[in-house]
């Protein structure tokens, strides 16, 4: 790895860590960067996943105050994320990328629409359910499971999908939901990373550079994200989600 490659991949890691903390589409920065330097697609995807795990964990730490009082539902959702992450990682190693990539842009756009409609959905849910659901029940759990499968397979914009799910099934503060999103993303990425380390080829130099950058970016992103108003944060999430869809369609 020469100096240019080191700096470029490290900078991509910082940017990805920050975006993952606030939204969750950092893979769309680091994955193309690795491809640009000649890494094979599967090796790039695997190495990127392993490298971004420390950054997601740093984002979880940065949002630790917003996690208070969420342990019960995070344990429930975490089981779905764990199962989904493992299944998605195994699918990556068995299926052609075209099979799953075909539906990813549609899923992201749907998540953005749900998030855009979140205020109206919350008012509708409040009228029907009073205080509303705090964990979304089985529909939310299966949604988290499906997002975990996607996250274990590729991972780009899984945070957007999660926030879309939260917006359609839950009534809660957006910053608390963003903190929960980081925990679930960490579980998915961590589960997939275990599979990749065990049975796939990981470029450890690239993963290490991304990891160092992602830790810094995750801490910085958590500080910035907490200060954003719900409206601004929702706008950032939708913007990144739409951009992610366009990039993935154009790939």
CSV table of C-alpha atoms in Angstrom, one decimal:
chain,number,residue,atom,x,y,z
A,1,UNK,CA,0.0,0.0,0.0
A,2,UNK,CA,1.6,3.3,-1.1
A,3,UNK,CA,1.2,6.7,0.5
A,4,UNK,CA,-1.6,7.8,-1.9
A,5,UNK,CA,-3.6,4.7,-1.3
A,6,UNK,CA,-3.0,4.9,2.5
A,7,UNK,CA,-4.3,8.5,2.6
A,8,UNK,CA,-7.2,7.9,0.3
A,9,UNK,CA,-8.5,4.8,2.1
A,10,UNK,CA,-7.9,6.4,5.5
A,11,UNK,CA,-9.8,9.6,4.5
A,12,UNK,CA,-12.7,7.4,3.1
A,13,UNK,CA,-12.7,5.6,6.4
A,14,UNK,CA,-13.1,8.9,8.4
A,15,UNK,CA,-15.9,10.0,6.1
A,16,UNK,CA,-17.7,6.6,6.2
A,17,UNK,CA,-17.5,6.5,10.0
A,18,UNK,CA,-19.0,9.9,10.3
A,19,UNK,CA,-21.8,9.2,7.8
A,20,UNK,CA,-22.6,5.8,9.5
A,21,UNK,CA,-23.0,7.6,12.9
A,22,UNK,CA,-25.5,10.1,11.5
A,23,UNK,CA,-27.2,8.2,8.7
A,24,UNK,CA,-25.6,4.8,7.8
A,25,UNK,CA,-24.3,4.8,4.2
A,26,UNK,CA,-20.6,4.9,4.7
A,27,UNK,CA,-20.0,1.8,2.6
A,28,UNK,CA,-20.8,3.9,-0.5
A,29,UNK,CA,-17.6,5.8,0.2
A,30,UNK,CA,-15.2,3.1,1.3
A,31,UNK,CA,-16.3,0.3,-1.0
A,32,UNK,CA,-15.9,2.3,-4.3
A,33,UNK,CA,-12.5,3.6,-3.0
A,34,UNK,CA,-11.2,0.1,-2.6
A,35,UNK,CA,-12.5,-0.8,-6.0
A,36,UNK,CA,-10.7,2.2,-7.5
A,37,UNK,CA,-7.4,0.9,-6.1
A,38,UNK,CA,-8.0,-2.5,-7.8
A,39,UNK,CA,-9.3,-4.6,-5.0
A,40,UNK,CA,-11.6,-7.4,-6.2
A,41,UNK,CA,-15.3,-6.7,-5.4
A,42,UNK,CA,-15.8,-9.5,-2.9
A,43,UNK,CA,-12.5,-8.8,-1.2
A,44,UNK,CA,-13.3,-5.1,-1.1
A,45,UNK,CA,-16.8,-5.8,0.4
A,46,UNK,CA,-15.4,-8.2,3.0
A,47,UNK,CA,-12.5,-6.0,4.0
A,48,UNK,CA,-14.7,-2.9,4.1
A,49,UNK,CA,-17.2,-4.6,6.4
A,50,UNK,CA,-14.5,-5.7,8.8
A,51,UNK,CA,-12.8,-2.3,8.8
A,52,UNK,CA,-16.0,-0.4,9.5
A,53,UNK,CA,-17.0,-2.4,12.7
A,54,UNK,CA,-14.8,-0.3,15.0
A,55,UNK,CA,-16.3,2.9,13.6
A,56,UNK,CA,-19.8,1.7,14.3
A,57,UNK,CA,-18.8,0.8,17.8
A,58,UNK,CA,-17.4,4.3,18.3
A,59,UNK,CA,-20.7,5.8,17.1
A,60,UNK,CA,-22.5,3.6,19.6
A,61,UNK,CA,-20.3,5.0,22.4
A,62,UNK,CA,-20.8,8.5,21.1
A,63,UNK,CA,-24.6,8.1,21.4
A,64,UNK,CA,-24.5,6.3,24.7
A,65,UNK,CA,-26.7,8.9,26.5
A,66,UNK,CA,-29.5,8.5,24.0
A,67,UNK,CA,-29.4,4.7,24.6
A,68,UNK,CA,-30.7,5.0,28.1
A,69,UNK,CA,-34.0,3.2,28.7
A,70,UNK,CA,-33.8,1.2,25.4
A,71,UNK,CA,-32.1,-2.0,26.6
A,72,UNK,CA,-35.2,-4.2,26.5
A,73,UNK,CA,-36.2,-3.4,22.9
A,74,UNK,CA,-32.6,-3.4,21.7
A,75,UNK,CA,-32.1,-6.9,23.1
A,76,UNK,CA,-35.3,-8.0,21.2
A,77,UNK,CA,-34.2,-6.3,17.9
A,78,UNK,CA,-30.6,-7.3,18.4
A,79,UNK,CA,-31.5,-11.0,18.1
A,80,UNK,CA,-33.1,-10.2,14.7
A,81,UNK,CA,-30.0,-8.2,13.6
A,82,UNK,CA,-27.7,-11.0,14.7
A,83,UNK,CA,-29.6,-13.7,12.7
A,84,UNK,CA,-29.9,-11.4,9.7
A,85,UNK,CA,-26.3,-10.4,9.7
A,86,UNK,CA,-25.2,-14.0,9.7
A,87,UNK,CA,-27.6,-15.0,6.9
A,88,UNK,CA,-26.6,-12.0,4.8
A,89,UNK,CA,-22.9,-12.7,5.1
A,90,UNK,CA,-23.4,-16.3,4.1
A,91,UNK,CA,-25.5,-15.1,1.1
A,92,UNK,CA,-22.7,-12.9,0.0
A,93,UNK,CA,-20.3,-15.9,-0.2
A,94,UNK,CA,-22.8,-18.0,-2.1
A,95,UNK,CA,-25.0,-15.8,-4.4
A,96,UNK,CA,-24.0,-13.6,-7.3
A,97,UNK,CA,-24.1,-9.9,-6.5
A,98,UNK,CA,-26.6,-9.1,-9.2
A,99,UNK,CA,-29.4,-11.0,-7.5
A,100,UNK,CA,-29.5,-8.8,-4.4
A,101,UNK,CA,-28.3,-5.5,-6.0
A,102,UNK,CA,-31.4,-5.5,-8.2
A,103,UNK,CA,-33.8,-4.9,-5.3
A,104,UNK,CA,-31.5,-2.7,-3.1
A,105,UNK,CA,-32.3,0.7,-4.7
A,106,UNK,CA,-36.1,0.0,-4.4
A,107,UNK,CA,-35.7,-0.8,-0.7
A,108,UNK,CA,-33.7,2.4,-0.1
A,109,UNK,CA,-36.3,4.6,-1.9
A,110,UNK,CA,-39.1,3.0,0.1
A,111,UNK,CA,-37.2,3.7,3.3
A,112,UNK,CA,-36.8,7.3,2.4
A,113,UNK,CA,-40.5,7.7,1.6
A,114,UNK,CA,-41.4,6.2,5.0
A,115,UNK,CA,-39.0,8.5,6.7
A,116,UNK,CA,-40.3,11.5,4.9
A,117,UNK,CA,-43.8,10.6,6.0
A,118,UNK,CA,-42.8,9.9,9.6
A,119,UNK,CA,-44.5,12.9,11.2
A,120,UNK,CA,-47.8,12.1,9.5
A,121,UNK,CA,-47.4,8.4,10.3
A,122,UNK,CA,-46.8,9.2,13.9
A,123,UNK,CA,-49.8,11.4,14.2
A,124,UNK,CA,-51.9,8.7,12.6
A,125,UNK,CA,-50.5,6.0,15.0
A,126,UNK,CA,-51.1,8.3,18.0
A,127,UNK,CA,-54.7,8.7,17.1
A,128,UNK,CA,-55.2,5.0,16.8
A,129,UNK,CA,-53.0,3.7,19.6
A,130,UNK,CA,-52.8,6.5,22.1
A,131,UNK,CA,-49.2,6.4,23.3
A,132,UNK,CA,-48.2,4.2,20.3
A,133,UNK,CA,-45.9,1.3,20.1
A,134,UNK,CA,-42.4,1.3,21.7
A,135,UNK,CA,-41.0,-1.7,20.0
A,136,UNK,CA,-43.2,-2.2,16.9
A,137,UNK,CA,-44.1,-5.8,17.7
A,138,UNK,CA,-43.5,-8.6,15.2
A,139,UNK,CA,-43.7,-6.5,12.1
A,140,UNK,CA,-40.8,-4.4,13.4
A,141,UNK,CA,-38.8,-7.4,14.4
A,142,UNK,CA,-39.1,-9.0,11.0
A,143,UNK,CA,-38.2,-5.7,9.4
A,144,UNK,CA,-35.0,-5.6,11.5
A,145,UNK,CA,-34.3,-9.2,10.5
A,146,UNK,CA,-34.7,-8.4,6.8
A,147,UNK,CA,-32.5,-5.3,7.1
A,148,UNK,CA,-29.9,-7.4,8.9
A,149,UNK,CA,-29.8,-9.8,5.9
A,150,UNK,CA,-29.2,-6.9,3.6
A,151,UNK,CA,-26.6,-5.3,5.9
A,152,UNK,CA,-24.7,-8.6,6.2
A,153,UNK,CA,-24.8,-9.0,2.4
A,154,UNK,CA,-23.6,-5.4,1.4
A,155,UNK,CA,-24.5,-2.9,4.1
A,156,UNK,CA,-24.7,0.4,2.2
A,157,UNK,CA,-27.6,2.4,3.6
A,158,UNK,CA,-28.8,-0.2,6.1
A,159,UNK,CA,-29.1,2.7,8.5
A,160,UNK,CA,-31.5,4.5,6.1
A,161,UNK,CA,-33.6,1.3,6.0
A,162,UNK,CA,-33.6,1.0,9.8
A,163,UNK,CA,-34.6,4.7,10.2
A,164,UNK,CA,-37.4,4.2,7.7
A,165,UNK,CA,-38.7,1.2,9.7
A,166,UNK,CA,-38.5,3.2,12.9
A,167,UNK,CA,-40.4,6.0,11.3
A,168,UNK,CA,-43.2,3.8,10.2
A,169,UNK,CA,-43.6,1.6,13.3
A,170,UNK,CA,-42.5,3.7,16.3
A,171,UNK,CA,-43.2,6.9,18.1
A,172,UNK,CA,-40.0,8.2,19.7
A,173,UNK,CA,-37.4,10.9,19.6
A,174,UNK,CA,-35.3,10.8,16.4
A,175,UNK,CA,-32.0,11.0,18.2
A,176,UNK,CA,-32.9,8.0,20.4
A,177,UNK,CA,-33.8,6.1,17.3
A,178,UNK,CA,-30.6,7.1,15.6
A,179,UNK,CA,-28.7,5.7,18.6
A,180,UNK,CA,-30.7,2.5,18.4
A,181,UNK,CA,-29.8,2.3,14.7
A,182,UNK,CA,-26.1,2.4,15.5
A,183,UNK,CA,-26.4,-0.5,17.9
A,184,UNK,CA,-28.3,-2.7,15.4
A,185,UNK,CA,-25.8,-1.8,12.6
A,186,UNK,CA,-22.9,-2.7,14.9
A,187,UNK,CA,-24.5,-6.1,15.6
A,188,UNK,CA,-25.1,-6.8,11.9
A,189,UNK,CA,-21.6,-5.7,10.9
A,190,UNK,CA,-20.0,-7.6,13.8
A,191,UNK,CA,-21.8,-10.8,13.0
A,192,UNK,CA,-20.9,-10.5,9.3
A,193,UNK,CA,-17.3,-9.7,10.2
A,194,UNK,CA,-17.0,-12.9,12.2
A,195,UNK,CA,-18.2,-15.0,9.2
A,196,UNK,CA,-15.9,-13.1,6.8
A,197,UNK,CA,-12.8,-13.5,9.1
A,198,UNK,CA,-13.6,-17.2,9.5
A,199,UNK,CA,-14.1,-18.2,5.8
A,200,UNK,CA,-13.4,-15.3,3.5
A,201,UNK,CA,-10.3,-13.5,2.2
A,202,UNK,CA,-9.8,-10.3,4.2
A,203,UNK,CA,-7.2,-7.7,3.2
A,204,UNK,CA,-6.1,-6.8,6.7
A,205,UNK,CA,-4.0,-3.7,5.7
A,206,UNK,CA,-7.1,-2.1,4.0
A,207,UNK,CA,-9.4,-3.2,6.9
A,208,UNK,CA,-7.0,-1.7,9.5
A,209,UNK,CA,-6.7,1.7,7.7
A,210,UNK,CA,-10.5,1.9,7.3
A,211,UNK,CA,-10.9,0.9,10.9
A,212,UNK,CA,-8.6,3.6,12.3
A,213,UNK,CA,-10.3,6.3,10.1
A,214,UNK,CA,-13.8,5.0,10.9
A,215,UNK,CA,-13.2,5.2,14.7
A,216,UNK,CA,-12.3,8.9,14.4
A,217,UNK,CA,-15.2,9.5,12.0
A,218,UNK,CA,-17.7,7.7,14.2
A,219,UNK,CA,-16.8,9.9,17.2
A,220,UNK,CA,-17.0,13.1,15.2
A,221,UNK,CA,-20.2,12.0,13.5
A,222,UNK,CA,-21.9,11.3,16.8
A,223,UNK,CA,-21.1,14.7,18.1
A,224,UNK,CA,-22.4,16.5,15.0
A,225,UNK,CA,-25.4,14.2,14.7
A,226,UNK,CA,-26.7,14.8,18.2
A,227,UNK,CA,-26.8,18.6,17.6
A,228,UNK,CA,-28.9,18.3,14.5
A,229,UNK,CA,-32.7,19.1,14.8
A,230,UNK,CA,-35.0,16.2,13.9
A,231,UNK,CA,-36.0,18.0,10.7
A,232,UNK,CA,-32.4,18.6,9.6
A,233,UNK,CA,-31.4,15.0,10.6
A,234,UNK,CA,-34.4,13.6,8.6
A,235,UNK,CA,-33.4,15.7,5.6
A,236,UNK,CA,-29.8,14.4,5.8
A,237,UNK,CA,-31.0,10.8,6.0
A,238,UNK,CA,-33.3,11.2,3.0
A,239,UNK,CA,-30.6,13.0,0.9
A,240,UNK,CA,-28.1,10.3,1.6
A,241,UNK,CA,-30.6,7.6,0.9
A,242,UNK,CA,-31.6,9.0,-2.5
A,243,UNK,CA,-28.0,9.5,-3.4
A,244,UNK,CA,-27.2,6.0,-2.4
A,245,UNK,CA,-30.0,4.7,-4.7
A,246,UNK,CA,-28.7,6.7,-7.6
A,247,UNK,CA,-25.2,5.5,-7.1
A,248,UNK,CA,-26.2,1.9,-6.8
A,249,UNK,CA,-28.4,2.0,-9.9
A,250,UNK,CA,-25.6,3.5,-11.9
A,251,UNK,CA,-23.0,0.9,-10.8
